[in-house]
Amino acid sequence: SELVWVVGTILFTLVVAMGFTGYLLPWDQRSFWATTVGIEIADKTPLIGDFIGQFLRGGPTTGAHTINRFFVLHVMILPLSIMGLATLHIYLFRKAGPAGPYKRDHKELTKTSEYFFPRQVYKDSVAIGIVFLITCALAFYEPVELLGEATPEPGDYNPVPEWYFLFLFQLLRYETFSGEWGQIIGSIVIPAAFMVWLIAIPFIFRNPERRPWKRKFGIMTWAIILLAVAYLTYDYSITEIH
């Protein structure tokens, strides 16, 4: 079951990478500068930052080589990696067995187990179809507006990340995280520590109890994290208004 969690966490990271690499492909001011800022953050990684920046950019600055590399990552390397890990994830999930309702124990659940095909495949296909239709509807009725063509000069455009990264953007604006080391801690150390902690969860919290009200520490930890993200996002919006 630990491997199911670890593979799922890696899949989550790859999905985030898909969003980051795909963001540049429209090649407008928004995507250009968001990607430039993202690569600059990666540049700050100790020891390997320069290599990561050069690898992603394909040169000293964001340009044609960058979009070529991001395109290959977005449409070939990352999708193949996700498909391979998703297959492994399903295999490990079937081997470990589903968690099921927390009111039933493992022995009860294994008595009512069934083959993955056709029922589970049908359920997954329906869920995928619904998500696909919702995505198509949003793309058709609420299309993203393209800004001016990407240029090395921002002009009047103020680079700001999308809403799901605003909490990190706001964190880096605080005086506590000013300066070179403050930026490294806020943009690299804290997110990396969170991912390490996320992967380590099943190895640290080994209590078999699954009822939420019996896992107060875990619930409180996630509540604090979510509240912190919500507060930072809200604080950014208030700061911009004033």
mmCIF file of C-alpha atoms in Angstrom:
data_model
loop_
_atom_site.group_PDB
_atom_site.id
_atom_site.type_symbol
_atom_site.label_atom_id
_atom_site.label_comp_id
_atom_site.label_asym_id
_atom_site.label_seq_id
_atom_site.Cartn_x
_atom_site.Cartn_y
_atom_site.Cartn_z
ATOM 1 C CA SER A 1 0.000 0.000 0.000
ATOM 2 C CA GLU A 2 2.969 2.329 0.612
ATOM 3 C CA LEU A 3 4.058 1.913 -3.019
ATOM 4 C CA VAL A 4 0.558 2.804 -4.212
ATOM 5 C CA TRP A 5 0.848 6.100 -2.329
ATOM 6 C CA VAL A 6 4.399 6.817 -3.543
ATOM 7 C CA VAL A 7 3.524 6.165 -7.194
ATOM 8 C CA GLY A 8 0.386 8.289 -6.823
ATOM 9 C CA THR A 9 2.455 11.153 -5.392
ATOM 10 C CA ILE A 10 4.882 10.935 -8.326
ATOM 11 C CA LEU A 11 1.902 10.992 -10.706
ATOM 12 C CA PHE A 12 0.664 14.146 -8.986
ATOM 13 C CA THR A 13 4.080 15.754 -9.537
ATOM 14 C CA LEU A 14 4.042 14.782 -13.226
ATOM 15 C CA VAL A 15 0.563 16.272 -13.668
ATOM 16 C CA VAL A 16 1.843 19.559 -12.206
ATOM 17 C CA ALA A 17 4.789 19.332 -14.628
ATOM 18 C CA MET A 18 2.306 18.841 -17.483
ATOM 19 C CA GLY A 19 0.589 22.062 -16.492
ATOM 20 C CA PHE A 20 3.884 23.936 -16.295
ATOM 21 C CA THR A 21 5.246 22.719 -19.642
ATOM 22 C CA GLY A 22 1.930 23.230 -21.420
ATOM 23 C CA TYR A 23 1.574 26.774 -20.115
ATOM 24 C CA LEU A 24 4.286 28.072 -22.464
ATOM 25 C CA LEU A 25 2.821 26.615 -25.666
ATOM 26 C CA PRO A 26 0.349 29.471 -26.451
ATOM 27 C CA TRP A 27 3.469 31.700 -26.655
ATOM 28 C CA ASP A 28 1.837 34.912 -25.485
ATOM 29 C CA GLN A 29 3.040 37.394 -22.882
ATOM 30 C CA ARG A 30 1.307 35.581 -20.024
ATOM 31 C CA SER A 31 2.806 32.179 -20.819
ATOM 32 C CA PHE A 32 6.238 33.588 -21.697
ATOM 33 C CA TRP A 33 6.729 35.490 -18.460
ATOM 34 C CA ALA A 34 5.122 32.865 -16.225
ATOM 35 C CA THR A 35 7.532 30.290 -17.656
ATOM 36 C CA THR A 36 10.470 32.683 -17.357
ATOM 37 C CA VAL A 37 9.691 33.267 -13.674
ATOM 38 C CA GLY A 38 9.240 29.522 -13.099
ATOM 39 C CA ILE A 39 12.619 28.725 -14.641
ATOM 40 C CA GLU A 40 14.250 31.497 -12.616
ATOM 41 C CA ILE A 41 12.884 29.847 -9.472
ATOM 42 C CA ALA A 42 14.349 26.497 -10.592
ATOM 43 C CA ASP A 43 17.651 28.317 -11.210
ATOM 44 C CA LYS A 44 17.886 28.979 -7.471
ATOM 45 C CA THR A 45 18.078 25.287 -6.602
ATOM 46 C CA PRO A 46 21.420 24.718 -4.841
ATOM 47 C CA LEU A 47 24.071 22.776 -6.800
ATOM 48 C CA ILE A 48 21.865 21.759 -9.752
ATOM 49 C CA GLY A 49 19.993 25.018 -10.392
ATOM 50 C CA ASP A 50 22.184 26.154 -13.293
ATOM 51 C CA PHE A 51 21.848 22.774 -15.003
ATOM 52 C CA ILE A 52 18.046 22.739 -14.612
ATOM 53 C CA GLY A 53 17.755 26.276 -15.982
ATOM 54 C CA GLN A 54 19.983 25.565 -18.992
ATOM 55 C CA PHE A 55 18.191 22.283 -19.677
ATOM 56 C CA LEU A 56 14.731 23.860 -19.631
ATOM 57 C CA ARG A 57 15.666 26.995 -21.559
ATOM 58 C CA GLY A 58 17.976 25.362 -24.061
ATOM 59 C CA GLY A 59 20.182 28.440 -23.798
ATOM 60 C CA PRO A 60 20.856 31.549 -21.731
ATOM 61 C CA THR A 61 17.356 33.033 -22.245
ATOM 62 C CA THR A 62 13.794 31.856 -22.868
ATOM 63 C CA GLY A 63 13.259 31.542 -26.623
ATOM 64 C CA ALA A 64 12.634 29.196 -29.548
ATOM 65 C CA HIS A 65 14.736 26.389 -28.046
ATOM 66 C CA THR A 66 12.687 26.641 -24.853
ATOM 67 C CA ILE A 67 9.339 26.157 -26.570
ATOM 68 C CA ASN A 68 10.752 23.207 -28.558
ATOM 69 C CA ARG A 69 11.897 21.508 -25.365
ATOM 70 C CA PHE A 70 8.659 22.218 -23.538
ATOM 71 C CA PHE A 71 6.659 20.870 -26.490
ATOM 72 C CA VAL A 72 8.591 17.579 -26.473
ATOM 73 C CA LEU A 73 8.227 17.301 -22.700
ATOM 74 C CA HIS A 74 4.508 18.125 -22.820
ATOM 75 C CA VAL A 75 3.363 15.901 -25.702
ATOM 76 C CA MET A 76 5.826 12.995 -25.531
ATOM 77 C CA ILE A 77 7.976 12.448 -22.456
ATOM 78 C CA LEU A 78 5.533 13.403 -19.689
ATOM 79 C CA PRO A 79 2.452 11.667 -21.213
ATOM 80 C CA LEU A 80 4.429 8.443 -21.719
ATOM 81 C CA SER A 81 5.720 8.662 -18.148
ATOM 82 C CA ILE A 82 2.211 9.257 -16.816
ATOM 83 C CA MET A 83 0.771 6.333 -18.794
ATOM 84 C CA GLY A 84 3.514 4.005 -17.562
ATOM 85 C CA LEU A 85 3.158 5.060 -13.931
ATOM 86 C CA ALA A 86 -0.654 4.994 -14.150
ATOM 87 C CA THR A 87 -0.445 1.378 -15.338
ATOM 88 C CA LEU A 88 1.897 0.563 -12.451
ATOM 89 C CA HIS A 89 -0.397 2.419 -10.050
ATOM 90 C CA ILE A 90 -3.433 0.392 -11.147
ATOM 91 C CA TYR A 91 -1.452 -2.859 -10.879
ATOM 92 C CA LEU A 92 -0.263 -2.030 -7.356
ATOM 93 C CA PHE A 93 -3.756 -0.898 -6.398
ATOM 94 C CA ARG A 94 -5.268 -4.177 -7.565
ATOM 95 C CA LYS A 95 -2.550 -6.139 -5.769
ATOM 96 C CA ALA A 96 -2.956 -4.267 -2.475
ATOM 97 C CA GLY A 97 -6.740 -4.136 -2.705
ATOM 98 C CA PRO A 98 -9.047 -1.143 -2.285
ATOM 99 C CA ALA A 99 -9.321 0.656 1.023
ATOM 100 C CA GLY A 100 -13.096 0.672 0.785
ATOM 101 C CA PRO A 101 -15.480 2.152 3.364
ATOM 102 C CA TYR A 102 -13.757 2.695 6.717
ATOM 103 C CA LYS A 103 -16.665 1.000 8.505
ATOM 104 C CA ARG A 104 -15.652 -2.379 7.036
ATOM 105 C CA ASP A 105 -12.451 -4.304 7.743
ATOM 106 C CA HIS A 106 -10.069 -5.761 5.144
ATOM 107 C CA LYS A 107 -11.424 -9.317 5.388
ATOM 108 C CA GLU A 108 -14.969 -8.186 4.623
ATOM 109 C CA LEU A 109 -13.791 -6.204 1.609
ATOM 110 C CA THR A 110 -11.768 -9.063 0.110
ATOM 111 C CA LYS A 111 -14.807 -11.356 0.266
ATOM 112 C CA THR A 112 -16.665 -9.095 -2.166
ATOM 113 C CA SER A 113 -13.737 -8.424 -4.546
ATOM 114 C CA GLU A 114 -14.205 -8.688 -8.326
ATOM 115 C CA TYR A 115 -12.164 -8.471 -11.524
ATOM 116 C CA PHE A 116 -11.010 -5.081 -12.792
ATOM 117 C CA PHE A 117 -12.713 -5.710 -16.145
ATOM 118 C CA PRO A 118 -15.470 -4.950 -17.073
ATOM 119 C CA ARG A 119 -17.190 -3.174 -14.183
ATOM 120 C CA GLN A 120 -14.307 -1.033 -12.900
ATOM 121 C CA VAL A 121 -13.164 -0.223 -16.445
ATOM 122 C CA TYR A 122 -16.702 0.943 -17.221
ATOM 123 C CA LYS A 123 -16.825 3.163 -14.115
ATOM 124 C CA ASP A 124 -13.422 4.677 -14.896
ATOM 125 C CA SER A 125 -14.433 5.280 -18.518
ATOM 126 C CA VAL A 126 -17.594 7.101 -17.435
ATOM 127 C CA ALA A 127 -15.619 9.299 -15.021
ATOM 128 C CA ILE A 128 -13.008 10.084 -17.701
ATOM 129 C CA GLY A 129 -15.767 10.898 -20.197
ATOM 130 C CA ILE A 130 -17.483 13.299 -17.783
ATOM 131 C CA VAL A 131 -14.221 15.131 -17.027
ATOM 132 C CA PHE A 132 -13.433 15.308 -20.760
ATOM 133 C CA LEU A 133 -16.850 16.778 -21.592
ATOM 134 C CA ILE A 134 -16.584 19.359 -18.795
ATOM 135 C CA THR A 135 -13.113 20.348 -20.043
ATOM 136 C CA CYS A 136 -14.397 20.690 -23.625
ATOM 137 C CA ALA A 137 -17.360 22.775 -22.446
ATOM 138 C CA LEU A 138 -15.095 25.118 -20.479
ATOM 139 C CA ALA A 139 -12.712 25.452 -23.438
ATOM 140 C CA PHE A 140 -15.626 26.265 -25.761
ATOM 141 C CA TYR A 141 -17.721 28.575 -23.573
ATOM 142 C CA GLU A 142 -14.951 30.142 -21.443
ATOM 143 C CA PRO A 143 -11.862 30.189 -23.681
ATOM 144 C CA VAL A 144 -8.648 31.660 -22.314
ATOM 145 C CA GLU A 145 -7.898 35.040 -23.837
ATOM 146 C CA LEU A 146 -4.557 35.224 -25.627
ATOM 147 C CA LEU A 147 -2.449 38.269 -24.874
ATOM 148 C CA GLY A 148 0.109 39.859 -27.176
ATOM 149 C CA GLU A 149 2.807 37.733 -28.778
ATOM 150 C CA ALA A 150 5.649 36.816 -26.429
ATOM 151 C CA THR A 151 8.521 39.299 -26.362
ATOM 152 C CA PRO A 152 11.577 39.727 -24.096
ATOM 153 C CA GLU A 153 10.161 43.096 -22.975
ATOM 154 C CA PRO A 154 7.124 42.878 -20.650
ATOM 155 C CA GLY A 155 5.950 46.413 -21.467
ATOM 156 C CA ASP A 156 2.791 47.170 -19.477
ATOM 157 C CA TYR A 157 2.228 43.507 -18.630
ATOM 158 C CA ASN A 158 2.663 42.631 -14.939
ATOM 159 C CA PRO A 159 3.718 38.959 -14.671
ATOM 160 C CA VAL A 160 1.480 37.159 -12.168
ATOM 161 C CA PRO A 161 1.066 33.371 -11.836
ATOM 162 C CA GLU A 162 -2.278 31.610 -12.172
ATOM 163 C CA TRP A 163 -4.572 31.388 -9.165
ATOM 164 C CA TYR A 164 -3.310 27.951 -8.089
ATOM 165 C CA PHE A 165 0.228 29.361 -7.570
ATOM 166 C CA LEU A 166 -0.787 32.661 -5.980
ATOM 167 C CA PHE A 167 -0.177 31.335 -2.455
ATOM 168 C CA LEU A 168 3.490 30.664 -3.261
ATOM 169 C CA PHE A 169 3.776 33.991 -5.096
ATOM 170 C CA GLN A 170 2.415 35.827 -2.049
ATOM 171 C CA LEU A 171 4.715 33.892 0.298
ATOM 172 C CA LEU A 172 7.763 35.106 -1.635
ATOM 173 C CA ARG A 173 6.561 38.716 -1.317
ATOM 174 C CA TYR A 174 6.844 38.690 2.471
ATOM 175 C CA GLU A 175 9.869 40.384 4.007
ATOM 176 C CA THR A 176 10.788 37.135 5.779
ATOM 177 C CA PHE A 177 11.588 35.587 2.414
ATOM 178 C CA SER A 178 13.347 38.583 0.911
ATOM 179 C CA GLY A 179 16.957 38.270 -0.181
ATOM 180 C CA GLU A 180 18.642 35.417 -2.022
ATOM 181 C CA TRP A 181 18.446 32.818 0.757
ATOM 182 C CA GLY A 182 14.919 33.818 1.687
ATOM 183 C CA GLN A 183 13.816 33.260 -1.903
ATOM 184 C CA ILE A 184 15.556 29.873 -1.972
ATOM 185 C CA ILE A 185 13.826 28.806 1.249
ATOM 186 C CA GLY A 186 10.409 30.022 0.093
ATOM 187 C CA SER A 187 10.522 28.756 -3.488
ATOM 188 C CA ILE A 188 12.641 25.605 -3.188
ATOM 189 C CA VAL A 189 13.096 24.352 0.380
ATOM 190 C CA ILE A 190 9.487 24.632 1.596
ATOM 191 C CA PRO A 191 7.869 23.019 -1.519
ATOM 192 C CA ALA A 192 10.554 20.292 -1.557
ATOM 193 C CA ALA A 193 10.036 19.600 2.156
ATOM 194 C CA PHE A 194 6.295 19.351 1.564
ATOM 195 C CA MET A 195 6.782 16.793 -1.237
ATOM 196 C CA VAL A 196 9.178 14.733 0.905
ATOM 197 C CA TRP A 197 6.679 14.833 3.764
ATOM 198 C CA LEU A 198 3.871 13.856 1.368
ATOM 199 C CA ILE A 199 5.792 10.801 0.154
ATOM 200 C CA ALA A 200 6.749 9.838 3.718
ATOM 201 C CA ILE A 201 3.186 9.921 5.116
ATOM 202 C CA PRO A 202 2.448 6.152 4.845
ATOM 203 C CA PHE A 203 5.859 5.314 6.343
ATOM 204 C CA ILE A 204 5.464 7.695 9.299
ATOM 205 C CA PHE A 205 1.779 7.329 10.176
ATOM 206 C CA ARG A 206 1.337 3.555 10.342
ATOM 207 C CA ASN A 207 -1.735 3.498 12.563
ATOM 208 C CA PRO A 208 -4.224 1.096 10.881
ATOM 209 C CA GLU A 209 -7.149 3.157 12.197
ATOM 210 C CA ARG A 210 -8.995 4.685 9.216
ATOM 211 C CA ARG A 211 -11.881 6.551 10.811
ATOM 212 C CA PRO A 212 -11.245 10.311 10.407
ATOM 213 C CA TRP A 213 -12.237 11.243 13.961
ATOM 214 C CA LYS A 214 -9.619 8.769 15.230
ATOM 215 C CA ARG A 215 -6.851 10.368 13.119
ATOM 216 C CA LYS A 216 -6.937 13.834 14.658
ATOM 217 C CA PHE A 217 -3.270 14.650 14.047
ATOM 218 C CA GLY A 218 -3.468 13.869 10.341
ATOM 219 C CA ILE A 219 -6.724 15.776 9.870
ATOM 220 C CA MET A 220 -5.385 18.802 11.766
ATOM 221 C CA THR A 221 -2.149 18.788 9.741
ATOM 222 C CA TRP A 222 -4.001 18.861 6.423
ATOM 223 C CA ALA A 223 -6.438 21.467 7.739
ATOM 224 C CA ILE A 224 -3.529 23.761 8.703
ATOM 225 C CA ILE A 225 -1.917 23.337 5.267
ATOM 226 C CA LEU A 226 -5.156 24.062 3.409
ATOM 227 C CA LEU A 227 -5.934 27.052 5.624
ATOM 228 C CA ALA A 228 -2.417 28.427 5.043
ATOM 229 C CA VAL A 229 -2.818 28.108 1.262
ATOM 230 C CA ALA A 230 -6.261 29.739 1.414
ATOM 231 C CA TYR A 231 -4.985 32.573 3.614
ATOM 232 C CA LEU A 232 -1.988 33.336 1.374
ATOM 233 C CA THR A 233 -4.238 33.402 -1.706
ATOM 234 C CA TYR A 234 -6.725 35.665 0.076
ATOM 235 C CA ASP A 235 -3.929 37.915 1.356
ATOM 236 C CA TYR A 236 -2.662 38.381 -2.198
ATOM 237 C CA SER A 237 -6.110 39.417 -3.431
ATOM 238 C CA ILE A 238 -6.515 41.899 -0.553
ATOM 239 C CA THR A 239 -3.032 43.327 -1.166
ATOM 240 C CA GLU A 240 -3.801 43.863 -4.852
ATOM 241 C CA ILE A 241 -7.116 45.591 -4.076
ATOM 242 C CA HIS A 242 -5.432 48.068 -1.715
#
